Amino acid sequence: MSALTKISNFFMTPAMKIAMIVAALLFPFVAGNEYQIYVMALAFVWAIAVYGMNIITGLCGQLNLAHGGFFAMGAYALAILTVDHGWAFWPAFIAAGAVGAILGFLVGVISLRLKEHYFAIFTLCVGFIIYLLLDKWEELTHGALGIINIPAPSGFGLVDFTETTPFYYLALAFMVLSIWLASRIAHSLLGRTFLAIRISDDLAASLGINLMRNKVLAFVLSTTYASVAGALYAGMVRFIGPAEAEVTHTFDMITYLLVGGIGTLMGPLLGTLVITWLTQSLQFLEEYRMIVFGPMLVVLVIFFPKGVVGSFLSWRGRRLAAAHDASQAKEKAASNTSSSKSSAASTQEAGNHA
Amino acid sequence: MELFFQQVLNGLTLGSIYGLVALGLTLVYGILHVPNFAHGALYMVGAYVSYITMVDFGVNYWVAMLLAAVAVALLAVLCERLVFNPLRHAPPIHDKIAAIGIMLFLEALVQMQWGAEFRRMPTPYTDILDIAGMTIPAQRVLIIAGAFSLMAVLHLFLKKTMTGSTIVAMAQNREGAFLVGIDANRVAMMTFAISGALAAVGATLFAPINLVYPAMGHLLIMKAFVIIILGGMGSIPGAIVGGLIIGFAEAFGGFYISTDYKDIIAFALLVVILSIKPTGLFSKGVH
C-alpha cells in the first residue's frame, strides 16, 4: 500500500474527525490574535447555512437562490424578538429557527411545484421580495437603518458570549451538531431519497417516492439551517441591516459549496474555510473580490464541478477500483474500511453523469 | 383623466423596455435552455459603453447606441464560446451557476473601472412634446417607437430570412434542425449576439430617463425573468405581451397603490400566477 493510499485512507477514518475537532478546539490557543478567532467563528456560522444549502441543492438538486434571504429572516426574527419585544436570547433563537421552518414550508409548497430553471428563478424572486420587505417595512424591521444592540447569547451566568473566544466555541458546537445532523440525513433512507430525486424526478417518482413531500422536507430542512445560522450571526455581529438579505450572500454560499464539493459531507465546511481565509488574505480585494471569484466560479463548474472533496472522493474511488482489479485479496481489505464512502462517491458519479 | 393617460404612457415606456430585454433572454432560452442570469450585466455593460463613448469621446447618440450594440453582441458571443458552449452537456445547475459567475465578474469589473456612483446619460432628445393637451417627454416617445420598431425588425428577421428561420427551427426542434443541416454553433452564437445587441439598445434607450450604475441590471433582469415565465419561456410574443403586462402593472400599481412597493408588484404577480398555474400564463406547446 503506497503512502498516498494510506493518507487518503486516513481521511476516511473516525480518527480524522477527532483530529479535526481537536484542531478546532485548540485553534484559539494557536491563533495569533482575537481577530483571527472572530473570523473563524464567523466562518463556522456561515458554514452552518452552507450545510443547509447543501441539503436542497447538493443532495436534492434544486438550486435555491433565496437561501441568503432565509438567513436574513432568521437574523431579523431574532433581532426583532429580542430588541423590540424583550425576549431572552434562547427562546428567540428557537423561535427564529421555527420562523425559518414555517416560512420555508410556505415558500416550498408554492415554489417546488416548479422545476429546474423555473424553481431557480422563482426563488431568486423570493429572495428579492424578502430583501424589499426588510428594506421597506419600517414598522417591523426598522427599514434601511437596521437593528442595533442585539443581545449576545446568554450564558446563564457561566460564560460571557460577548467575548470572542466563548462565542467561537458556541459556534463550533452548533456547527459540529449541524454536520452530525447533515451526515445522519445524508446516510439515511431520506438522504438516498433526495439523491434519487436529484438524479431524476421521473425515476424517483417511478420508485414510488412522493416528490413533493420529499422536496418540501429538504427545503424546510435547508431554510431551518439558514435561519438558525442567521440567528447565530445576529447574536455574534449584534447589528443587522437589509443588506444581509442581498443576493450576493446567496452567491457567496454557492461559491463555498462549489469549491468544497457540492453534495459531499465535508465540502461545505472546507469550501467556507478556504474561501473565507482567501478573502481575508486578499483584504485589498474586499470590494472587488468578485473579479476573482466570478471567473473562479465559471472555471470550477467547467473543469472541477465536484469541488475539492468531490474530486478527492472520485479520485480515491478510481484508485480503489484499480486496486480491486489488481488483486482480489486487497480489494476485500480496502472495501471493508471504506465501502460506505466509496459507494457514496460512486452514487455521486452517477448523479453527475445523469 | 390626464393622470390616467400619463400612467398609460409610463406603462408603455416601461413595458417596451422590459419587452426588449425579455426578448433577448427568451431567445437564448429557446435555443440553449440556459436561463442567462448574466443578461442583466450585459444590459449594464451596454449602458456603460454608450455612456463612455458619448461623454468621453463625444460620439453622437445613435452612433454610441450602435457601438454599444456591437460591443455587447461580441461580449455575449464570447460568453457563449468560453462558458456556455463547454457546458452544454453539463447538468442544468452548472449553466446557472456559471451565468451567475459571469454576472458577478462583469459587475465587479465595471465597478472597479468606473466606480459605483450613479451617472446620468445625456440625450439629444430633451424636448417636451405637447400632443392633444398631454405633455410627453421626447425620450419616452423615442423609447416606445424604438423598442417596437426593433421588435418588428426582429420579427421580420426571424420569419422572412433564412438565417432567422434557422433560429426558429432550432428552438422548435433541435434534432430536426440538425437533420436538415443547421449548424448549431452558428445559431447559438448568432442568438447570443442578437440577445446582447437587444440588451445594449434597450439600455441606451432607457438610461437617459434612468441612471447608469453597476447594479442597474439586477432588478431589470429579475423582472425580465418574471416576464418570460409569464409569457412562457422561449416564446417571443409571450415576452412582448408579458413585458407590457408588467410595465402597466408597475405604472398603475406604483401610482394607485404605493410607490414604495412598486418594484415588488412584478414579483407578487409572479407568485400569485405561479401558485394558480405553475406552467405560466401562455405556455402551451412552447418549449
XYZ file of C-alpha atoms in Angstrom:
641
model
C 0.000 0.000 0.000
C 1.540 3.298 -1.052
C 1.890 6.270 1.272
C -0.684 8.171 -0.782
C -3.286 5.475 -0.266
C -2.516 5.386 3.432
C -3.025 9.128 3.729
C -6.232 9.034 1.707
C -7.481 6.152 3.842
C -6.739 8.162 6.967
C -9.070 10.922 5.714
C -11.895 8.417 5.849
C -11.348 7.120 9.380
C -13.087 8.309 12.553
C -9.628 9.348 13.780
C -9.665 12.123 11.161
C -12.903 13.524 12.572
C -11.447 13.530 16.082
C -8.264 15.153 14.791
C -10.301 17.895 13.123
C -12.367 18.561 16.233
C -9.246 18.671 18.397
C -7.633 21.084 15.927
C -10.730 23.280 16.072
C -10.740 23.186 19.887
C -7.067 24.176 20.022
C -7.387 26.910 17.390
C -7.990 29.831 19.852
C -4.748 28.949 21.623
C -2.632 28.965 18.474
C -4.386 31.879 16.770
C -2.218 34.975 16.569
C -4.909 37.399 17.728
C -8.566 37.732 18.618
C -9.465 38.884 15.145
C -8.486 35.511 13.683
C -10.718 33.740 16.197
C -13.536 36.085 15.249
C -13.095 35.359 11.538
C -13.055 31.629 12.227
C -16.240 31.802 14.324
C -17.938 33.785 11.555
C -16.821 31.165 9.029
C -18.410 28.449 11.216
C -21.698 30.371 11.284
C -21.669 30.687 7.500
C -20.759 27.013 7.177
C -23.983 26.087 9.029
C -26.002 27.970 6.406
C -23.995 26.350 3.608
C -24.818 22.905 5.042
C -28.476 23.864 4.710
C -27.941 24.816 1.098
C -26.166 21.520 0.548
C -29.328 19.625 1.540
C -31.635 21.255 -1.003
C -29.053 21.983 -3.747
C -26.389 19.336 -3.226
C -28.490 16.341 -2.220
C -31.851 17.187 -3.753
C -30.553 19.060 -6.821
C -32.786 22.161 -6.604
C -30.865 25.447 -6.913
C -32.370 27.610 -4.165
C -31.418 31.248 -4.749
C -33.417 32.531 -1.746
C -31.049 30.964 0.769
C -29.466 34.271 1.778
C -32.986 35.636 2.263
C -33.820 32.917 4.777
C -30.512 33.549 6.538
C -31.542 37.194 6.908
C -35.037 36.147 8.052
C -33.504 34.155 10.910
C -31.310 37.108 11.882
C -34.252 39.532 11.760
C -36.587 37.192 13.660
C -34.073 37.014 16.494
C -33.322 40.748 16.414
C -36.989 41.826 16.376
C -37.975 39.439 19.172
C -35.087 40.373 21.465
C -34.777 44.115 20.786
C -38.401 45.127 20.139
C -40.257 42.568 22.234
C -37.809 41.961 25.051
C -37.495 38.204 24.620
C -34.494 36.418 26.092
C -31.925 35.188 23.581
C -32.508 31.442 23.616
C -36.332 31.450 23.293
C -35.947 33.971 20.455
C -33.283 31.742 18.930
C -35.657 28.782 18.868
C -38.420 30.995 17.522
C -36.083 32.174 14.740
C -35.499 28.561 13.734
C -39.257 27.989 13.754
C -39.831 31.101 11.630
C -37.339 29.725 9.103
C -39.096 26.358 9.051
C -42.616 27.798 8.700
C -41.687 30.313 6.008
C -39.659 27.618 4.288
C -42.710 25.385 4.264
C -44.954 28.116 2.815
C -42.435 29.120 0.136
C -41.544 25.499 -0.568
C -45.126 24.399 -1.125
C -45.537 27.019 -3.855
C -42.053 27.103 -5.374
C -41.420 23.358 -5.543
C -44.320 22.894 -7.922
C -41.860 24.395 -10.397
C -38.934 22.547 -11.860
C -35.295 23.370 -12.543
C -34.929 26.822 -14.114
C -38.382 27.916 -13.047
C -37.573 26.990 -9.463
C -34.227 28.827 -9.531
C -35.795 31.961 -10.984
C -38.757 31.824 -8.616
C -36.514 31.541 -5.567
C -34.358 34.390 -6.902
C -37.538 36.492 -6.888
C -38.481 35.262 -3.390
C -35.050 36.322 -2.154
C -35.594 39.729 -3.656
C -39.070 40.069 -2.125
C -37.527 39.284 1.272
C -34.912 41.971 0.695
C -37.520 44.562 -0.334
C -39.715 43.740 2.662
C -36.819 44.074 5.100
C -35.855 47.349 3.462
C -39.325 48.934 3.186
C -41.440 47.556 6.047
C -40.162 50.112 8.531
C -42.662 49.476 11.346
C -41.421 45.897 11.683
C -37.833 45.890 10.507
C -36.634 49.479 11.179
C -36.114 49.787 7.403
C -32.750 50.764 5.992
C -31.443 51.769 9.457
C -31.207 48.139 10.514
C -31.425 46.887 14.100
C -28.695 47.624 16.628
C -27.928 46.435 20.172
C -28.944 42.837 19.597
C -28.081 40.894 22.773
C -25.397 38.214 22.631
C -26.431 34.652 23.535
C -26.955 34.469 27.286
C -24.502 32.179 29.081
C -26.707 31.692 32.185
C -24.081 33.412 34.306
C -21.472 30.790 33.449
C -19.916 32.171 30.292
C -19.942 35.530 28.607
C -20.684 35.143 24.890
C -19.907 38.784 24.176
C -16.276 37.659 24.375
C -14.902 36.290 21.133
C -13.418 33.021 22.370
C -16.527 31.678 24.200
C -18.616 32.569 21.162
C -16.125 30.706 18.985
C -16.775 27.522 20.987
C -20.537 28.099 20.815
C -20.362 28.452 17.018
C -18.148 25.381 16.844
C -20.633 23.359 18.903
C -23.521 24.390 16.663
C -21.513 23.637 13.557
C -20.465 20.163 14.737
C -24.108 19.491 15.585
C -25.151 20.653 12.099
C -22.577 18.464 10.384
C -23.574 15.479 12.502
C -27.237 16.021 11.602
C -26.345 16.534 7.913
C -24.388 13.280 7.909
C -27.285 11.423 9.564
C -29.610 12.787 6.886
C -27.218 12.028 4.016
C -26.699 8.410 5.094
C -30.329 7.707 5.911
C -33.062 6.491 3.604
C -34.185 10.110 3.435
C -30.791 11.189 2.070
C -30.923 8.414 -0.547
C -34.401 9.590 -1.484
C -33.103 13.136 -2.009
C -30.276 11.756 -4.171
C -32.745 9.800 -6.273
C -34.738 12.988 -6.835
C -31.576 14.824 -7.902
C -30.657 12.120 -10.386
C -34.095 12.094 -11.979
C -37.525 13.317 -10.942
C -39.283 10.775 -13.129
C -37.111 7.896 -11.998
C -37.694 8.755 -8.345
C -41.448 9.042 -8.912
C -41.487 5.638 -10.616
C -39.863 4.150 -7.497
C -42.866 5.346 -5.522
C -41.154 8.376 -3.986
C -43.520 11.200 -3.167
C -41.638 14.009 -4.932
C -43.481 16.968 -3.473
C -43.330 15.793 0.126
C -39.630 14.977 -0.016
C -38.660 18.154 -1.830
C -40.602 20.282 0.643
C -38.949 18.416 3.507
C -35.495 19.071 2.029
C -36.425 22.717 1.518
C -37.702 23.149 5.081
C -34.552 21.499 6.462
C -32.385 23.864 4.432
C -34.280 27.017 5.415
C -34.175 25.981 9.077
C -30.411 25.597 8.831
C -30.213 29.021 7.177
C -32.342 30.815 9.761
C -30.551 29.182 12.701
C -27.256 30.306 11.186
C -28.772 33.765 10.674
C -29.884 33.950 14.303
C -26.379 32.991 15.485
C -24.957 35.596 13.127
C -27.208 38.268 14.636
C -26.057 37.239 18.144
C -22.458 37.492 17.065
C -22.346 40.645 14.936
C -25.130 42.289 17.002
C -26.050 44.706 14.261
C -28.017 43.767 11.160
C -29.481 45.597 8.182
C -31.376 44.762 4.997
C -28.016 44.146 3.285
C -27.913 40.709 4.953
C -30.621 39.631 2.502
C -28.739 40.795 -0.579
C -28.428 38.171 -3.245
C -24.616 38.386 -3.139
C -24.717 36.406 0.119
C -26.511 33.595 -1.662
C -23.875 33.687 -4.386
C -21.115 33.635 -1.766
C -22.661 30.498 -0.323
C -22.857 28.884 -3.774
C -19.144 29.616 -4.180
C -18.342 27.994 -0.806
C -20.412 24.975 -1.769
C -18.839 24.586 -5.213
C -15.267 24.997 -4.021
C -15.691 22.445 -1.259
C -17.730 19.983 -3.264
C -21.463 20.094 -3.845
C -23.364 17.167 -2.360
C -20.452 15.989 -0.217
C -20.349 15.880 3.576
C -17.185 17.839 4.337
C -17.317 20.032 1.226
C -19.397 22.882 2.694
C -17.040 23.279 5.663
C -13.872 23.047 3.598
C -15.172 25.467 0.956
C -16.297 28.012 3.542
C -12.971 27.916 5.394
C -10.847 28.082 2.234
C -12.748 30.997 0.704
C -13.105 32.900 3.981
C -9.367 32.813 4.632
C -8.601 33.507 0.984
C -10.810 36.601 1.197
C -9.073 37.630 4.415
C -5.662 37.367 2.802
C -6.917 39.339 -0.182
C -8.251 42.149 2.034
C -7.373 44.769 -0.548
C -9.762 42.999 -2.889
C -12.732 43.077 -0.487
C -14.876 45.259 -2.712
C -13.709 43.676 -5.942
C -13.383 40.079 -4.779
C -15.942 39.095 -7.398
C -13.353 39.858 -10.108
C -11.507 36.821 -8.796
C -14.496 34.758 -7.602
C -16.698 35.258 -10.688
C -14.291 33.648 -13.168
C -13.326 31.122 -10.489
C -16.968 30.041 -10.267
C -17.065 29.593 -14.058
C -13.768 27.692 -14.191
C -14.897 25.467 -11.328
C -18.182 24.408 -12.930
C -16.469 23.762 -16.259
C -13.363 21.915 -15.079
C -13.935 20.828 -11.455
C -17.691 20.584 -10.959
C -17.172 18.248 -7.993
C -15.080 20.641 -5.918
C -12.170 19.671 -3.684
C -13.896 16.973 -1.647
C -15.858 15.541 -4.587
C -12.718 15.338 -6.738
C -10.855 13.671 -3.896
C -13.613 11.096 -3.392
C -13.814 10.175 -7.058
C -10.012 10.078 -7.363
C -9.984 7.725 -4.393
C -12.830 5.747 -5.908
C -10.804 5.265 -9.094
C -7.718 4.179 -7.143
C -9.739 1.698 -5.175
C -11.272 0.350 -8.370
C -7.793 -0.059 -9.843
C -6.630 -1.849 -6.721
C -9.726 -4.025 -6.965
C -8.756 -5.145 -10.471
C -5.164 -5.774 -9.470
C -5.801 -8.026 -6.532
C -8.847 -9.751 -5.171
C -7.429 -10.017 -1.697
C -6.509 -6.363 -1.451
C -9.985 -5.451 -2.633
C -11.536 -7.156 0.376
C -9.411 -5.214 2.828
C -9.991 -1.903 1.081
C -13.719 -2.264 0.678
C -14.180 -3.236 4.307
C -12.729 0.024 5.526
C -14.372 2.295 3.037
C -17.361 0.636 1.469
C -19.738 3.323 2.626
C -17.646 6.235 1.389
C -16.754 4.801 -1.992
C -20.330 3.871 -2.644
C -21.276 7.448 -1.788
C -18.685 8.591 -4.308
C -19.992 6.279 -6.971
C -23.577 7.382 -6.414
C -22.379 10.890 -6.818
C -20.633 9.969 -10.042
C -23.904 8.616 -11.286
C -25.574 11.856 -10.247
C -23.105 13.945 -12.167
C -23.483 11.891 -15.289
C -27.249 11.887 -15.132
C -58.076 61.666 -16.857
C -54.777 63.239 -17.833
C -53.083 61.491 -14.928
C -54.549 58.255 -16.174
C -53.026 58.767 -19.621
C -49.713 59.648 -18.016
C -49.770 56.221 -16.388
C -50.636 54.579 -19.700
C -47.603 56.301 -21.186
C -45.438 55.205 -18.256
C -46.684 51.657 -18.628
C -45.896 51.654 -22.348
C -42.394 53.018 -21.753
C -41.554 50.511 -19.050
C -43.294 47.687 -20.919
C -41.414 48.246 -24.156
C -38.017 48.242 -22.417
C -38.905 45.186 -20.338
C -40.119 43.535 -23.525
C -36.810 44.209 -25.322
C -34.705 42.797 -22.506
C -37.017 39.818 -22.033
C -36.891 39.122 -25.787
C -33.125 38.607 -25.659
C -33.479 36.379 -22.636
C -36.246 34.277 -24.153
C -34.379 33.846 -27.467
C -31.353 32.425 -25.654
C -33.563 30.235 -23.518
C -35.416 28.924 -26.566
C -32.194 27.834 -28.263
C -29.940 26.697 -25.444
C -32.290 26.228 -22.487
C -29.972 28.366 -20.393
C -31.515 30.955 -18.067
C -28.864 33.575 -18.682
C -28.521 35.322 -15.321
C -25.733 37.388 -16.885
C -28.172 39.122 -19.236
C -28.712 41.993 -16.773
C -24.959 42.515 -16.630
C -24.836 42.663 -20.440
C -27.543 45.330 -20.291
C -25.430 47.263 -17.777
C -22.280 46.964 -19.904
C -24.308 48.255 -22.871
C -25.314 51.348 -20.898
C -21.690 51.988 -19.866
C -20.357 51.622 -23.411
C -22.849 54.201 -24.719
C -22.199 56.481 -21.763
C -18.412 56.367 -22.142
C -18.421 56.789 -25.923
C -20.869 59.703 -25.655
C -19.387 61.575 -22.695
C -15.665 60.823 -23.053
C -15.401 60.601 -26.836
C -18.236 62.941 -27.803
C -19.863 60.454 -30.143
C -23.378 61.002 -31.492
C -26.236 59.286 -29.580
C -27.137 56.914 -32.409
C -23.524 56.007 -33.166
C -22.991 55.309 -29.463
C -26.035 53.035 -29.479
C -24.641 51.158 -32.481
C -21.212 50.834 -30.859
C -22.776 49.547 -27.656
C -24.856 47.014 -29.580
C -21.776 45.712 -31.422
C -19.613 45.614 -28.284
C -22.191 43.779 -26.184
C -23.026 41.394 -29.030
C -19.336 40.459 -29.196
C -19.193 40.086 -25.414
C -22.262 37.824 -25.467
C -20.726 35.659 -28.208
C -17.541 35.443 -26.165
C -19.558 34.232 -23.160
C -21.255 31.632 -25.319
C -17.959 30.332 -26.721
C -15.986 30.337 -23.487
C -18.632 29.327 -20.978
C -21.981 28.070 -22.236
C -20.660 26.002 -25.121
C -18.306 23.875 -22.976
C -21.176 23.384 -20.517
C -23.845 22.276 -22.985
C -23.808 18.657 -21.759
C -23.428 19.524 -18.063
C -26.318 19.249 -15.584
C -28.590 22.317 -15.804
C -27.495 23.586 -12.396
C -23.992 24.240 -13.784
C -25.149 26.644 -16.510
C -26.989 28.710 -13.949
C -24.012 28.915 -11.605
C -21.667 29.805 -14.483
C -24.049 32.536 -15.628
C -24.058 33.937 -12.094
C -20.243 33.866 -12.176
C -20.187 35.933 -15.385
C -22.656 38.403 -13.884
C -20.580 38.909 -10.723
C -17.414 39.315 -12.769
C -18.811 41.920 -15.172
C -20.325 43.958 -12.349
C -17.143 43.947 -10.290
C -15.088 44.830 -13.374
C -17.264 47.810 -14.290
C -17.287 48.983 -10.686
C -13.506 48.799 -10.484
C -13.068 50.652 -13.768
C -15.708 53.372 -13.443
C -16.738 53.361 -9.773
C -20.085 52.685 -8.141
C -21.514 56.208 -8.441
C -24.727 56.947 -10.284
C -24.344 58.679 -13.631
C -26.859 60.433 -15.819
C -26.701 59.621 -19.505
C -27.092 62.626 -21.818
C -29.583 62.523 -24.647
C -30.131 64.887 -27.575
C -33.903 64.475 -27.156
C -34.741 66.623 -24.153
C -37.807 68.411 -25.598
C -41.226 68.017 -24.104
C -43.791 67.274 -26.773
C -47.331 68.539 -26.426
C -49.796 66.189 -28.045
C -53.530 66.804 -27.645
C -53.090 68.595 -24.332
C -50.751 65.950 -22.928
C -47.113 66.640 -22.169
C -44.841 63.848 -23.285
C -41.027 63.873 -22.979
C -39.474 63.169 -26.379
C -37.191 60.467 -24.951
C -40.223 58.418 -23.929
C -41.648 58.617 -27.443
C -38.238 57.535 -28.719
C -38.180 54.581 -26.309
C -41.617 53.347 -27.307
C -41.075 53.865 -31.049
C -37.531 52.455 -30.925
C -38.434 49.369 -28.945
C -41.468 48.473 -31.020
C -39.739 49.036 -34.365
C -36.852 46.854 -33.170
C -39.328 44.147 -32.223
C -40.905 44.414 -35.687
C -37.498 44.127 -37.354
C -36.655 41.111 -35.235
C -39.980 39.518 -36.117
C -39.354 40.030 -39.856
C -35.821 38.697 -39.491
C -36.996 35.526 -37.783
C -39.921 34.907 -40.122
C -38.701 36.103 -43.512
C -34.979 35.354 -43.713
C -33.205 32.044 -43.983
C -30.809 32.785 -41.111
C -33.730 33.821 -38.925
C -35.560 30.626 -39.745
C -32.609 28.553 -38.569
C -33.006 30.118 -35.109
C -36.734 29.363 -35.038
C -36.103 25.835 -36.313
C -33.543 25.173 -33.620
C -35.881 26.457 -30.914
C -38.706 24.261 -32.178
C -36.836 21.012 -32.592
C -33.136 20.582 -32.003
C -32.696 17.161 -33.596
C -34.887 18.111 -36.551
C -32.750 21.187 -37.119
C -29.591 19.059 -37.122
C -31.188 16.672 -39.620
C -31.705 19.408 -42.192
C -28.113 20.533 -41.745
C -28.381 23.555 -39.441
C -25.073 24.425 -37.762
C -25.784 24.519 -34.028
C -22.680 26.561 -33.191
C -23.519 29.264 -35.677
C -27.101 29.522 -34.469
C -26.039 29.645 -30.820
C -23.509 32.407 -31.470
C -25.985 34.377 -33.533
C -28.663 34.092 -30.869
C -26.320 35.339 -28.169
C -25.226 38.214 -30.430
C -28.833 39.281 -31.062
C -29.711 38.976 -27.407
C -26.703 41.084 -26.381
C -27.447 43.732 -29.004
C -31.084 43.972 -27.860
C -29.939 44.454 -24.254
C -27.478 47.194 -25.271
C -30.052 49.068 -27.368
C -32.605 48.751 -24.562
C -30.069 50.154 -22.099
C -29.152 53.089 -24.337
C -32.815 53.952 -24.870
C -33.830 53.634 -21.221
C -30.755 55.016 -19.398
C -31.405 58.734 -20.170
C -34.628 58.664 -18.108
C -32.994 56.421 -15.538
C -29.489 56.218 -14.134
C -26.321 54.332 -15.040
C -24.619 52.349 -12.259
C -23.046 48.879 -11.902
C -26.085 47.235 -10.260
C -28.611 48.727 -12.723
C -29.213 45.322 -14.314
C -30.261 43.497 -11.127
C -33.864 44.485 -10.833
C -34.371 44.531 -14.576
C -33.085 41.005 -15.119
C -35.344 39.664 -12.385
C -38.327 41.407 -13.929
C -37.312 40.061 -17.338
C -37.320 36.568 -15.848
C -40.755 37.162 -14.393
C -41.879 38.265 -17.856
C -40.588 35.210 -19.672
C -42.102 32.918 -17.071
C -45.430 34.692 -17.531
C -45.093 34.616 -21.300
C -43.815 31.058 -21.473
C -40.067 30.513 -21.707
C -38.838 30.663 -25.278
C -41.978 32.353 -26.601
C -41.348 35.614 -28.485
C -44.899 37.046 -28.473
C -45.087 35.968 -24.820
C -42.075 38.152 -23.974
C -43.638 41.233 -25.579
C -47.086 40.744 -24.044
C -45.549 39.822 -20.680
C -43.367 42.947 -20.824
C -46.410 45.138 -21.356
C -48.356 43.411 -18.570
C -45.550 44.031 -16.065
C -44.970 47.574 -17.372
C -48.631 48.515 -16.919
C -48.946 46.713 -13.593
C -45.991 48.712 -12.283
C -47.100 52.061 -13.667
C -50.628 51.754 -12.294
C -49.656 49.921 -9.110
C -46.953 52.483 -8.364
C -49.432 55.308 -8.890
C -52.592 53.957 -7.275
C -51.186 51.663 -4.555
C -47.738 52.682 -3.338
C -44.514 53.894 -4.971
C -42.502 52.286 -2.168
C -43.637 48.826 -3.113
C -43.868 49.282 -6.888
C -40.834 47.069 -7.501
C -42.491 44.265 -5.588
C -45.576 44.242 -7.818
C -43.950 42.225 -10.601
C -42.779 39.572 -8.136
C -46.054 39.430 -6.256
C -47.813 38.968 -9.594
C -45.444 36.117 -10.394
C -46.060 34.417 -7.059
C -49.825 34.683 -7.490
C -49.833 33.448 -11.080
C -47.448 30.563 -10.468
C -49.445 29.495 -7.427
C -52.516 29.164 -9.615
C -50.886 27.999 -12.829
C -47.357 26.606 -12.386
C -46.614 26.477 -16.121
C -47.066 30.214 -16.738
C -49.842 32.081 -18.495
C -49.257 31.472 -22.182
C -47.189 28.331 -22.220
C -48.863 25.858 -24.465
C -46.671 23.805 -26.698
C -43.829 26.231 -26.141
C -40.678 24.546 -25.074
